[in-house]
mmCIF file with all atom_site columns, C-alpha atoms in Angstrom:
data_model
loop_
_atom_site.group_PDB
_atom_site.id
_atom_site.type_symbol
_atom_site.label_atom_id
_atom_site.label_alt_id
_atom_site.label_comp_id
_atom_site.label_asym_id
_atom_site.label_entity_id
_atom_site.label_seq_id
_atom_site.pdbx_PDB_ins_code
_atom_site.Cartn_x
_atom_site.Cartn_y
_atom_site.Cartn_z
_atom_site.occupancy
_atom_site.B_iso_or_equiv
_atom_site.pdbx_formal_charge
_atom_site.auth_seq_id
_atom_site.auth_comp_id
_atom_site.auth_asym_id
_atom_site.auth_atom_id
_atom_site.pdbx_PDB_model_num
ATOM 1   C CA . UNK A 1 1   ? 0.000   0.000   0.000  1.00 52.00 ? 1   UNK A CA 1
ATOM 2   C CA . UNK A 1 2   ? 1.281   3.496   -0.866 1.00 58.00 ? 2   UNK A CA 1
ATOM 3   C CA . UNK A 1 3   ? 2.035   5.845   2.022  1.00 55.00 ? 3   UNK A CA 1
ATOM 4   C CA . UNK A 1 4   ? 0.080   8.675   0.443  1.00 60.00 ? 4   UNK A CA 1
ATOM 5   C CA . UNK A 1 5   ? -3.027  6.467   0.330  1.00 64.00 ? 5   UNK A CA 1
ATOM 6   C CA . UNK A 1 6   ? -2.949  5.575   4.020  1.00 67.00 ? 6   UNK A CA 1
ATOM 7   C CA . UNK A 1 7   ? -5.004  7.399   6.609  1.00 74.00 ? 7   UNK A CA 1
ATOM 8   C CA . UNK A 1 8   ? -3.651  9.549   9.440  1.00 80.00 ? 8   UNK A CA 1
ATOM 9   C CA . UNK A 1 9   ? -5.106  9.697   12.938 1.00 81.00 ? 9   UNK A CA 1
ATOM 10  C CA . UNK A 1 10  ? -3.635  12.735  14.691 1.00 87.00 ? 10  UNK A CA 1
ATOM 11  C CA . UNK A 1 11  ? -5.711  12.151  17.828 1.00 91.00 ? 11  UNK A CA 1
ATOM 12  C CA . UNK A 1 12  ? -2.945  9.844   19.079 1.00 93.00 ? 12  UNK A CA 1
ATOM 13  C CA . UNK A 1 13  ? -0.135  12.332  18.384 1.00 94.00 ? 13  UNK A CA 1
ATOM 14  C CA . UNK A 1 14  ? 1.438   14.859  20.764 1.00 95.00 ? 14  UNK A CA 1
ATOM 15  C CA . UNK A 1 15  ? 3.766   17.231  18.932 1.00 92.00 ? 15  UNK A CA 1
ATOM 16  C CA . UNK A 1 16  ? 6.174   18.737  21.457 1.00 92.00 ? 16  UNK A CA 1
ATOM 17  C CA . UNK A 1 17  ? 8.893   19.682  18.979 1.00 87.00 ? 17  UNK A CA 1
ATOM 18  C CA . UNK A 1 18  ? 8.509   23.395  19.565 1.00 82.00 ? 18  UNK A CA 1
ATOM 19  C CA . UNK A 1 19  ? 8.732   22.897  23.331 1.00 72.00 ? 19  UNK A CA 1
ATOM 20  C CA . UNK A 1 20  ? 12.438  22.044  23.176 1.00 59.00 ? 20  UNK A CA 1
ATOM 21  C CA . UNK A 1 21  ? 13.097  20.106  26.362 1.00 57.00 ? 21  UNK A CA 1
ATOM 22  C CA . UNK A 1 22  ? 16.860  20.393  26.630 1.00 50.00 ? 22  UNK A CA 1
ATOM 23  C CA . UNK A 1 23  ? 19.104  17.404  27.066 1.00 49.00 ? 23  UNK A CA 1
ATOM 24  C CA . UNK A 1 24  ? 17.762  14.744  29.383 1.00 45.00 ? 24  UNK A CA 1
ATOM 25  C CA . UNK A 1 25  ? 19.585  12.037  31.261 1.00 40.00 ? 25  UNK A CA 1
ATOM 26  C CA . UNK A 1 26  ? 21.448  9.478   29.250 1.00 40.00 ? 26  UNK A CA 1
ATOM 27  C CA . UNK A 1 27  ? 22.837  11.968  26.728 1.00 40.00 ? 27  UNK A CA 1
ATOM 28  C CA . UNK A 1 28  ? 25.449  10.318  24.542 1.00 46.00 ? 28  UNK A CA 1
ATOM 29  C CA . UNK A 1 29  ? 24.309  6.763   25.241 1.00 56.00 ? 29  UNK A CA 1
ATOM 30  C CA . UNK A 1 30  ? 22.107  4.750   22.956 1.00 57.00 ? 30  UNK A CA 1
ATOM 31  C CA . UNK A 1 31  ? 19.490  2.858   24.957 1.00 59.00 ? 31  UNK A CA 1
ATOM 32  C CA . UNK A 1 32  ? 18.953  -0.897  24.756 1.00 63.00 ? 32  UNK A CA 1
ATOM 33  C CA . UNK A 1 33  ? 15.900  -0.388  22.581 1.00 61.00 ? 33  UNK A CA 1
ATOM 34  C CA . UNK A 1 34  ? 17.880  1.844   20.246 1.00 64.00 ? 34  UNK A CA 1
ATOM 35  C CA . UNK A 1 35  ? 20.670  -0.741  20.054 1.00 68.00 ? 35  UNK A CA 1
ATOM 36  C CA . UNK A 1 36  ? 18.141  -3.460  19.221 1.00 66.00 ? 36  UNK A CA 1
ATOM 37  C CA . UNK A 1 37  ? 16.730  -1.314  16.433 1.00 68.00 ? 37  UNK A CA 1
ATOM 38  C CA . UNK A 1 38  ? 20.178  -0.648  14.948 1.00 64.00 ? 38  UNK A CA 1
ATOM 39  C CA . UNK A 1 39  ? 21.120  -4.355  15.107 1.00 63.00 ? 39  UNK A CA 1
ATOM 40  C CA . UNK A 1 40  ? 17.933  -5.524  13.367 1.00 64.00 ? 40  UNK A CA 1
ATOM 41  C CA . UNK A 1 41  ? 18.199  -2.864  10.673 1.00 61.00 ? 41  UNK A CA 1
ATOM 42  C CA . UNK A 1 42  ? 21.794  -3.961  10.102 1.00 60.00 ? 42  UNK A CA 1
ATOM 43  C CA . UNK A 1 43  ? 20.755  -7.594  9.694  1.00 58.00 ? 43  UNK A CA 1
ATOM 44  C CA . UNK A 1 44  ? 17.919  -6.689  7.338  1.00 58.00 ? 44  UNK A CA 1
ATOM 45  C CA . UNK A 1 45  ? 20.275  -4.633  5.206  1.00 56.00 ? 45  UNK A CA 1
ATOM 46  C CA . UNK A 1 46  ? 22.982  -7.277  5.184  1.00 57.00 ? 46  UNK A CA 1
ATOM 47  C CA . UNK A 1 47  ? 25.388  -5.097  7.167  1.00 56.00 ? 47  UNK A CA 1
ATOM 48  C CA . UNK A 1 48  ? 27.431  -5.927  10.227 1.00 52.00 ? 48  UNK A CA 1
ATOM 49  C CA . UNK A 1 49  ? 25.496  -4.865  13.360 1.00 51.00 ? 49  UNK A CA 1
ATOM 50  C CA . UNK A 1 50  ? 28.808  -4.238  15.167 1.00 53.00 ? 50  UNK A CA 1
ATOM 51  C CA . UNK A 1 51  ? 29.919  -1.949  12.365 1.00 55.00 ? 51  UNK A CA 1
ATOM 52  C CA . UNK A 1 52  ? 26.659  -0.012  12.517 1.00 50.00 ? 52  UNK A CA 1
ATOM 53  C CA . UNK A 1 53  ? 26.873  0.308   16.297 1.00 52.00 ? 53  UNK A CA 1
ATOM 54  C CA . UNK A 1 54  ? 30.408  1.602   15.835 1.00 56.00 ? 54  UNK A CA 1
ATOM 55  C CA . UNK A 1 55  ? 29.093  4.302   13.510 1.00 53.00 ? 55  UNK A CA 1
ATOM 56  C CA . UNK A 1 56  ? 26.598  5.363   16.157 1.00 49.00 ? 56  UNK A CA 1
ATOM 57  C CA . UNK A 1 57  ? 29.293  5.482   18.849 1.00 49.00 ? 57  UNK A CA 1
ATOM 58  C CA . UNK A 1 58  ? 31.656  7.497   16.693 1.00 52.00 ? 58  UNK A CA 1
ATOM 59  C CA . UNK A 1 59  ? 28.831  9.839   15.815 1.00 50.00 ? 59  UNK A CA 1
ATOM 60  C CA . UNK A 1 60  ? 28.100  10.614  19.458 1.00 46.00 ? 60  UNK A CA 1
ATOM 61  C CA . UNK A 1 61  ? 25.064  8.351   19.801 1.00 45.00 ? 61  UNK A CA 1
ATOM 62  C CA . UNK A 1 62  ? 22.509  10.985  18.844 1.00 45.00 ? 62  UNK A CA 1
ATOM 63  C CA . UNK A 1 63  ? 21.606  13.217  15.946 1.00 46.00 ? 63  UNK A CA 1
ATOM 64  C CA . UNK A 1 64  ? 23.217  16.626  16.081 1.00 45.00 ? 64  UNK A CA 1
ATOM 65  C CA . UNK A 1 65  ? 21.004  19.574  16.848 1.00 49.00 ? 65  UNK A CA 1
ATOM 66  C CA . UNK A 1 66  ? 21.173  20.705  13.241 1.00 45.00 ? 66  UNK A CA 1
ATOM 67  C CA . UNK A 1 67  ? 20.344  17.325  11.702 1.00 49.00 ? 67  UNK A CA 1
ATOM 68  C CA . UNK A 1 68  ? 17.584  16.755  14.264 1.00 48.00 ? 68  UNK A CA 1
ATOM 69  C CA . UNK A 1 69  ? 16.009  20.063  13.343 1.00 49.00 ? 69  UNK A CA 1
ATOM 70  C CA . UNK A 1 70  ? 16.201  19.205  9.643  1.00 53.00 ? 70  UNK A CA 1
ATOM 71  C CA . UNK A 1 71  ? 14.355  15.917  10.064 1.00 47.00 ? 71  UNK A CA 1
ATOM 72  C CA . UNK A 1 72  ? 11.986  17.201  12.726 1.00 46.00 ? 72  UNK A CA 1
ATOM 73  C CA . UNK A 1 73  ? 10.796  20.022  10.511 1.00 52.00 ? 73  UNK A CA 1
ATOM 74  C CA . UNK A 1 74  ? 10.103  17.656  7.632  1.00 72.00 ? 74  UNK A CA 1
ATOM 75  C CA . UNK A 1 75  ? 6.346   17.252  7.557  1.00 81.00 ? 75  UNK A CA 1
ATOM 76  C CA . UNK A 1 76  ? 6.598   14.318  5.156  1.00 82.00 ? 76  UNK A CA 1
ATOM 77  C CA . UNK A 1 77  ? 8.565   12.331  7.739  1.00 84.00 ? 77  UNK A CA 1
ATOM 78  C CA . UNK A 1 78  ? 6.015   13.289  10.380 1.00 88.00 ? 78  UNK A CA 1
ATOM 79  C CA . UNK A 1 79  ? 3.195   12.207  8.090  1.00 89.00 ? 79  UNK A CA 1
ATOM 80  C CA . UNK A 1 80  ? 4.777   8.788   7.536  1.00 88.00 ? 80  UNK A CA 1
ATOM 81  C CA . UNK A 1 81  ? 5.273   8.365   11.282 1.00 90.00 ? 81  UNK A CA 1
ATOM 82  C CA . UNK A 1 82  ? 1.626   9.202   11.990 1.00 93.00 ? 82  UNK A CA 1
ATOM 83  C CA . UNK A 1 83  ? 0.420   6.857   9.255  1.00 92.00 ? 83  UNK A CA 1
ATOM 84  C CA . UNK A 1 84  ? 2.578   4.022   10.598 1.00 92.00 ? 84  UNK A CA 1
ATOM 85  C CA . UNK A 1 85  ? 1.121   4.381   14.082 1.00 94.00 ? 85  UNK A CA 1
ATOM 86  C CA . UNK A 1 86  ? -2.385  4.563   12.618 1.00 94.00 ? 86  UNK A CA 1
ATOM 87  C CA . UNK A 1 87  ? -1.740  1.439   10.527 1.00 93.00 ? 87  UNK A CA 1
ATOM 88  C CA . UNK A 1 88  ? -0.812  -0.605  13.622 1.00 94.00 ? 88  UNK A CA 1
ATOM 89  C CA . UNK A 1 89  ? -4.142  0.098   15.300 1.00 94.00 ? 89  UNK A CA 1
ATOM 90  C CA . UNK A 1 90  ? -6.550  -2.086  13.314 1.00 93.00 ? 90  UNK A CA 1
ATOM 91  C CA . UNK A 1 91  ? -4.622  -5.401  13.405 1.00 95.00 ? 91  UNK A CA 1
ATOM 92  C CA . UNK A 1 92  ? -3.973  -5.110  17.147 1.00 97.00 ? 92  UNK A CA 1
ATOM 93  C CA . UNK A 1 93  ? -7.612  -4.222  17.751 1.00 97.00 ? 93  UNK A CA 1
ATOM 94  C CA . UNK A 1 94  ? -8.614  -7.414  15.959 1.00 97.00 ? 94  UNK A CA 1
ATOM 95  C CA . UNK A 1 95  ? -6.104  -9.559  17.862 1.00 97.00 ? 95  UNK A CA 1
ATOM 96  C CA . UNK A 1 96  ? -7.230  -8.221  21.228 1.00 97.00 ? 96  UNK A CA 1
ATOM 97  C CA . UNK A 1 97  ? -10.900 -8.544  20.266 1.00 97.00 ? 97  UNK A CA 1
ATOM 98  C CA . UNK A 1 98  ? -10.381 -12.198 19.383 1.00 97.00 ? 98  UNK A CA 1
ATOM 99  C CA . UNK A 1 99  ? -8.936  -12.661 22.865 1.00 95.00 ? 99  UNK A CA 1
ATOM 100 C CA . UNK A 1 100 ? -11.980 -10.972 24.406 1.00 96.00 ? 100 UNK A CA 1
ATOM 101 C CA . UNK A 1 101 ? -10.054 -7.833  25.323 1.00 95.00 ? 101 UNK A CA 1
ATOM 102 C CA . UNK A 1 102 ? -10.106 -4.196  24.290 1.00 96.00 ? 102 UNK A CA 1
ATOM 103 C CA . UNK A 1 103 ? -7.021  -2.674  22.704 1.00 97.00 ? 103 UNK A CA 1
ATOM 104 C CA . UNK A 1 104 ? -5.815  0.727   23.851 1.00 96.00 ? 104 UNK A CA 1
ATOM 105 C CA . UNK A 1 105 ? -3.790  2.553   21.211 1.00 96.00 ? 105 UNK A CA 1
ATOM 106 C CA . UNK A 1 106 ? -0.592  4.221   22.511 1.00 97.00 ? 106 UNK A CA 1
ATOM 107 C CA . UNK A 1 107 ? 0.059   7.922   22.086 1.00 96.00 ? 107 UNK A CA 1
ATOM 108 C CA . UNK A 1 108 ? 3.134   8.990   20.124 1.00 96.00 ? 108 UNK A CA 1
ATOM 109 C CA . UNK A 1 109 ? 5.068   12.023  21.317 1.00 96.00 ? 109 UNK A CA 1
ATOM 110 C CA . UNK A 1 110 ? 7.253   13.857  18.810 1.00 93.00 ? 110 UNK A CA 1
ATOM 111 C CA . UNK A 1 111 ? 10.034  15.840  20.482 1.00 91.00 ? 111 UNK A CA 1
ATOM 112 C CA . UNK A 1 112 ? 13.365  17.508  19.821 1.00 87.00 ? 112 UNK A CA 1
ATOM 113 C CA . UNK A 1 113 ? 16.618  17.004  21.761 1.00 86.00 ? 113 UNK A CA 1
ATOM 114 C CA . UNK A 1 114 ? 15.037  16.152  25.121 1.00 89.00 ? 114 UNK A CA 1
ATOM 115 C CA . UNK A 1 115 ? 11.684  15.361  26.709 1.00 92.00 ? 115 UNK A CA 1
ATOM 116 C CA . UNK A 1 116 ? 10.012  14.828  30.081 1.00 93.00 ? 116 UNK A CA 1
ATOM 117 C CA . UNK A 1 117 ? 8.103   11.578  30.491 1.00 95.00 ? 117 UNK A CA 1
ATOM 118 C CA . UNK A 1 118 ? 6.389   9.591   33.226 1.00 95.00 ? 118 UNK A CA 1
ATOM 119 C CA . UNK A 1 119 ? 9.563   7.483   33.213 1.00 93.00 ? 119 UNK A CA 1
ATOM 120 C CA . UNK A 1 120 ? 11.800  10.513  33.800 1.00 93.00 ? 120 UNK A CA 1
ATOM 121 C CA . UNK A 1 121 ? 13.694  12.842  31.485 1.00 92.00 ? 121 UNK A CA 1
ATOM 122 C CA . UNK A 1 122 ? 15.411  11.547  28.364 1.00 89.00 ? 122 UNK A CA 1
ATOM 123 C CA . UNK A 1 123 ? 17.473  12.917  25.504 1.00 86.00 ? 123 UNK A CA 1
ATOM 124 C CA . UNK A 1 124 ? 17.450  12.081  21.812 1.00 84.00 ? 124 UNK A CA 1
ATOM 125 C CA . UNK A 1 125 ? 20.611  10.081  22.445 1.00 79.00 ? 125 UNK A CA 1
ATOM 126 C CA . UNK A 1 126 ? 18.717  7.097   23.822 1.00 82.00 ? 126 UNK A CA 1
ATOM 127 C CA . UNK A 1 127 ? 16.881  6.654   20.528 1.00 82.00 ? 127 UNK A CA 1
ATOM 128 C CA . UNK A 1 128 ? 13.134  5.998   20.145 1.00 89.00 ? 128 UNK A CA 1
ATOM 129 C CA . UNK A 1 129 ? 11.620  4.514   23.287 1.00 92.00 ? 129 UNK A CA 1
ATOM 130 C CA . UNK A 1 130 ? 8.383   3.504   24.977 1.00 94.00 ? 130 UNK A CA 1
ATOM 131 C CA . UNK A 1 131 ? 7.393   4.604   28.481 1.00 95.00 ? 131 UNK A CA 1
ATOM 132 C CA . UNK A 1 132 ? 5.021   2.177   30.244 1.00 94.00 ? 132 UNK A CA 1
ATOM 133 C CA . UNK A 1 133 ? 4.295   4.812   32.888 1.00 94.00 ? 133 UNK A CA 1
ATOM 134 C CA . UNK A 1 134 ? 2.210   6.862   30.464 1.00 96.00 ? 134 UNK A CA 1
ATOM 135 C CA . UNK A 1 135 ? 1.756   4.353   27.608 1.00 96.00 ? 135 UNK A CA 1
ATOM 136 C CA . UNK A 1 136 ? 3.452   6.645   25.099 1.00 97.00 ? 136 UNK A CA 1
ATOM 137 C CA . UNK A 1 137 ? 5.973   6.137   22.298 1.00 96.00 ? 137 UNK A CA 1
ATOM 138 C CA . UNK A 1 138 ? 8.611   8.875   22.270 1.00 95.00 ? 138 UNK A CA 1
ATOM 139 C CA . UNK A 1 139 ? 10.314  9.775   19.018 1.00 92.00 ? 139 UNK A CA 1
ATOM 140 C CA . UNK A 1 140 ? 12.751  12.454  17.913 1.00 89.00 ? 140 UNK A CA 1
ATOM 141 C CA . UNK A 1 141 ? 12.334  12.445  14.138 1.00 84.00 ? 141 UNK A CA 1
ATOM 142 C CA . UNK A 1 142 ? 16.023  13.352  13.890 1.00 82.00 ? 142 UNK A CA 1
ATOM 143 C CA . UNK A 1 143 ? 16.703  9.654   14.540 1.00 80.00 ? 143 UNK A CA 1
ATOM 144 C CA . UNK A 1 144 ? 15.498  8.915   11.001 1.00 79.00 ? 144 UNK A CA 1
ATOM 145 C CA . UNK A 1 145 ? 17.917  11.500  9.646  1.00 75.00 ? 145 UNK A CA 1
ATOM 146 C CA . UNK A 1 146 ? 20.667  9.773   11.620 1.00 72.00 ? 146 UNK A CA 1
ATOM 147 C CA . UNK A 1 147 ? 19.718  6.361   10.209 1.00 71.00 ? 147 UNK A CA 1
ATOM 148 C CA . UNK A 1 148 ? 19.981  7.798   6.711  1.00 67.00 ? 148 UNK A CA 1
ATOM 149 C CA . UNK A 1 149 ? 23.246  9.734   7.091  1.00 69.00 ? 149 UNK A CA 1
ATOM 150 C CA . UNK A 1 150 ? 25.193  7.525   9.510  1.00 64.00 ? 150 UNK A CA 1
ATOM 151 C CA . UNK A 1 151 ? 23.758  4.066   8.954  1.00 61.00 ? 151 UNK A CA 1
ATOM 152 C CA . UNK A 1 152 ? 22.807  4.258   5.300  1.00 61.00 ? 152 UNK A CA 1
ATOM 153 C CA . UNK A 1 153 ? 19.274  3.118   6.158  1.00 58.00 ? 153 UNK A CA 1
ATOM 154 C CA . UNK A 1 154 ? 16.874  5.512   4.438  1.00 58.00 ? 154 UNK A CA 1
ATOM 155 C CA . UNK A 1 155 ? 13.345  4.766   3.341  1.00 65.00 ? 155 UNK A CA 1
ATOM 156 C CA . UNK A 1 156 ? 9.859   4.086   4.606  1.00 80.00 ? 156 UNK A CA 1
ATOM 157 C CA . UNK A 1 157 ? 10.473  0.521   5.764  1.00 81.00 ? 157 UNK A CA 1
ATOM 158 C CA . UNK A 1 158 ? 13.170  1.420   8.293  1.00 79.00 ? 158 UNK A CA 1
ATOM 159 C CA . UNK A 1 159 ? 11.012  4.214   9.710  1.00 85.00 ? 159 UNK A CA 1
ATOM 160 C CA . UNK A 1 160 ? 7.954   1.967   9.926  1.00 88.00 ? 160 UNK A CA 1
ATOM 161 C CA . UNK A 1 161 ? 9.968   -0.756  11.653 1.00 87.00 ? 161 UNK A CA 1
ATOM 162 C CA . UNK A 1 162 ? 11.192  1.647   14.351 1.00 89.00 ? 162 UNK A CA 1
ATOM 163 C CA . UNK A 1 163 ? 7.661   2.753   15.264 1.00 93.00 ? 163 UNK A CA 1
ATOM 164 C CA . UNK A 1 164 ? 6.180   -0.752  15.056 1.00 93.00 ? 164 UNK A CA 1
ATOM 165 C CA . UNK A 1 165 ? 8.939   -1.981  17.397 1.00 92.00 ? 165 UNK A CA 1
ATOM 166 C CA . UNK A 1 166 ? 7.952   0.585   20.028 1.00 94.00 ? 166 UNK A CA 1
ATOM 167 C CA . UNK A 1 167 ? 4.294   -0.375  19.618 1.00 97.00 ? 167 UNK A CA 1
ATOM 168 C CA . UNK A 1 168 ? 5.486   -3.910  20.330 1.00 96.00 ? 168 UNK A CA 1
ATOM 169 C CA . UNK A 1 169 ? 6.687   -2.695  23.735 1.00 95.00 ? 169 UNK A CA 1
ATOM 170 C CA . UNK A 1 170 ? 3.234   -1.211  24.284 1.00 97.00 ? 170 UNK A CA 1
ATOM 171 C CA . UNK A 1 171 ? 1.707   -4.633  23.628 1.00 98.00 ? 171 UNK A CA 1
ATOM 172 C CA . UNK A 1 172 ? 4.078   -6.151  26.170 1.00 97.00 ? 172 UNK A CA 1
ATOM 173 C CA . UNK A 1 173 ? 2.928   -3.562  28.678 1.00 97.00 ? 173 UNK A CA 1
ATOM 174 C CA . UNK A 1 174 ? -0.765  -4.231  28.026 1.00 97.00 ? 174 UNK A CA 1
ATOM 175 C CA . UNK A 1 175 ? -0.353  -8.007  28.285 1.00 96.00 ? 175 UNK A CA 1
ATOM 176 C CA . UNK A 1 176 ? 1.724   -7.789  31.461 1.00 96.00 ? 176 UNK A CA 1
ATOM 177 C CA . UNK A 1 177 ? 4.842   -9.321  29.920 1.00 96.00 ? 177 UNK A CA 1
ATOM 178 C CA . UNK A 1 178 ? 6.991   -6.275  30.752 1.00 95.00 ? 178 UNK A CA 1
ATOM 179 C CA . UNK A 1 179 ? 5.903   -6.347  34.395 1.00 95.00 ? 179 UNK A CA 1
ATOM 180 C CA . UNK A 1 180 ? 6.629   -10.072 34.669 1.00 95.00 ? 180 UNK A CA 1
ATOM 181 C CA . UNK A 1 181 ? 10.107  -9.608  33.210 1.00 95.00 ? 181 UNK A CA 1
ATOM 182 C CA . UNK A 1 182 ? 10.962  -6.689  35.483 1.00 93.00 ? 182 UNK A CA 1
ATOM 183 C CA . UNK A 1 183 ? 9.777   -8.584  38.546 1.00 95.00 ? 183 UNK A CA 1
ATOM 184 C CA . UNK A 1 184 ? 11.832  -11.609 37.525 1.00 95.00 ? 184 UNK A CA 1
ATOM 185 C CA . UNK A 1 185 ? 14.927  -9.460  37.051 1.00 93.00 ? 185 UNK A CA 1
ATOM 186 C CA . UNK A 1 186 ? 14.837  -8.435  40.708 1.00 93.00 ? 186 UNK A CA 1
ATOM 187 C CA . UNK A 1 187 ? 15.856  -11.939 41.754 1.00 94.00 ? 187 UNK A CA 1
ATOM 188 C CA . UNK A 1 188 ? 18.462  -12.514 39.028 1.00 93.00 ? 188 UNK A CA 1
ATOM 189 C CA . UNK A 1 189 ? 22.056  -11.538 38.502 1.00 94.00 ? 189 UNK A CA 1
ATOM 190 C CA . UNK A 1 190 ? 22.825  -8.593  36.233 1.00 90.00 ? 190 UNK A CA 1
ATOM 191 C CA . UNK A 1 191 ? 23.890  -10.914 33.420 1.00 92.00 ? 191 UNK A CA 1
ATOM 192 C CA . UNK A 1 192 ? 20.706  -13.013 33.636 1.00 92.00 ? 192 UNK A CA 1
ATOM 193 C CA . UNK A 1 193 ? 18.604  -9.886  33.930 1.00 91.00 ? 193 UNK A CA 1
ATOM 194 C CA . UNK A 1 194 ? 20.186  -8.489  30.777 1.00 88.00 ? 194 UNK A CA 1
ATOM 195 C CA . UNK A 1 195 ? 19.346  -11.722 28.963 1.00 90.00 ? 195 UNK A CA 1
ATOM 196 C CA . UNK A 1 196 ? 15.680  -11.180 29.765 1.00 92.00 ? 196 UNK A CA 1
ATOM 197 C CA . UNK A 1 197 ? 15.913  -7.575  28.539 1.00 89.00 ? 197 UNK A CA 1
ATOM 198 C CA . UNK A 1 198 ? 17.326  -8.793  25.241 1.00 87.00 ? 198 UNK A CA 1
ATOM 199 C CA . UNK A 1 199 ? 14.494  -11.333 24.927 1.00 91.00 ? 199 UNK A CA 1
ATOM 200 C CA . UNK A 1 200 ? 12.015  -8.539  25.600 1.00 91.00 ? 200 UNK A CA 1
ATOM 201 C CA . UNK A 1 201 ? 13.513  -6.530  22.734 1.00 88.00 ? 201 UNK A CA 1
ATOM 202 C CA . UNK A 1 202 ? 13.398  -9.541  20.415 1.00 88.00 ? 202 UNK A CA 1
ATOM 203 C CA . UNK A 1 203 ? 9.741   -10.140 21.218 1.00 93.00 ? 203 UNK A CA 1
ATOM 204 C CA . UNK A 1 204 ? 8.995   -6.492  20.428 1.00 92.00 ? 204 UNK A CA 1
ATOM 205 C CA . UNK A 1 205 ? 10.724  -7.062  17.080 1.00 89.00 ? 205 UNK A CA 1
ATOM 206 C CA . UNK A 1 206 ? 8.473   -10.051 16.473 1.00 91.00 ? 206 UNK A CA 1
ATOM 207 C CA . UNK A 1 207 ? 5.353   -8.037  17.294 1.00 92.00 ? 207 UNK A CA 1
#
C-alpha cells in the first residue's frame, strides 16, 4: 500500500517539537531499545550490526542539533510516522478482540533534543523509546535523519519498523509481559537480567 493512500489519525499524536526540552539524562548513550533497532536494521540490510553500532558510537550516539532540526521540521517524515502508528491500530484491535479484550492505542510524542516523560527525562541520544508509565511512544524524528546519514538506512520501511517496534513494547505492557520480566529481574544476577531484557527486545521485534 502506498504511504500517500494511508489514513492519518492525529488524535494519538502529541507534537512537542517546539517545546524544546533540553538534554535529558542518558545523553550520549544509545538505549537498549535503540541498540536493538540498529542491530535488526543492520541484519535486514545485510550489514554488520557491530559496524553499525560503531558508527553510532563514533557519531556521538545521537543526531546533532542541526540534523535533528532538519528531520523534525520535515512534515513528510512526520506524516509517515503518523500513518505508521495509525496502521498498527486495526490489526492489534482485531487480535485483542479475538482474545476478548479491548485494545488501547498508545500515544506517540514527537520531540526535539530532550523530553520529560512519566519514566523521567530523556534525551534524543537514547533513541526511540516507549514509556510504560504513560503508555506513550517517544520519538525524535532526527533519529530517522541519523539512520539515513550515519547508517545508510533511508526509506519508509526502516522508519515503519522503528515505530512498530515501540508499539510492540506497548503490547508487552498491556499483556503484562513487561511487568513479569521486570519482577523476575529483581531476583536474578545482572547478566541473567540483561538476557531477559534482550528477549524482551526480540519479542517487540516479532510483534
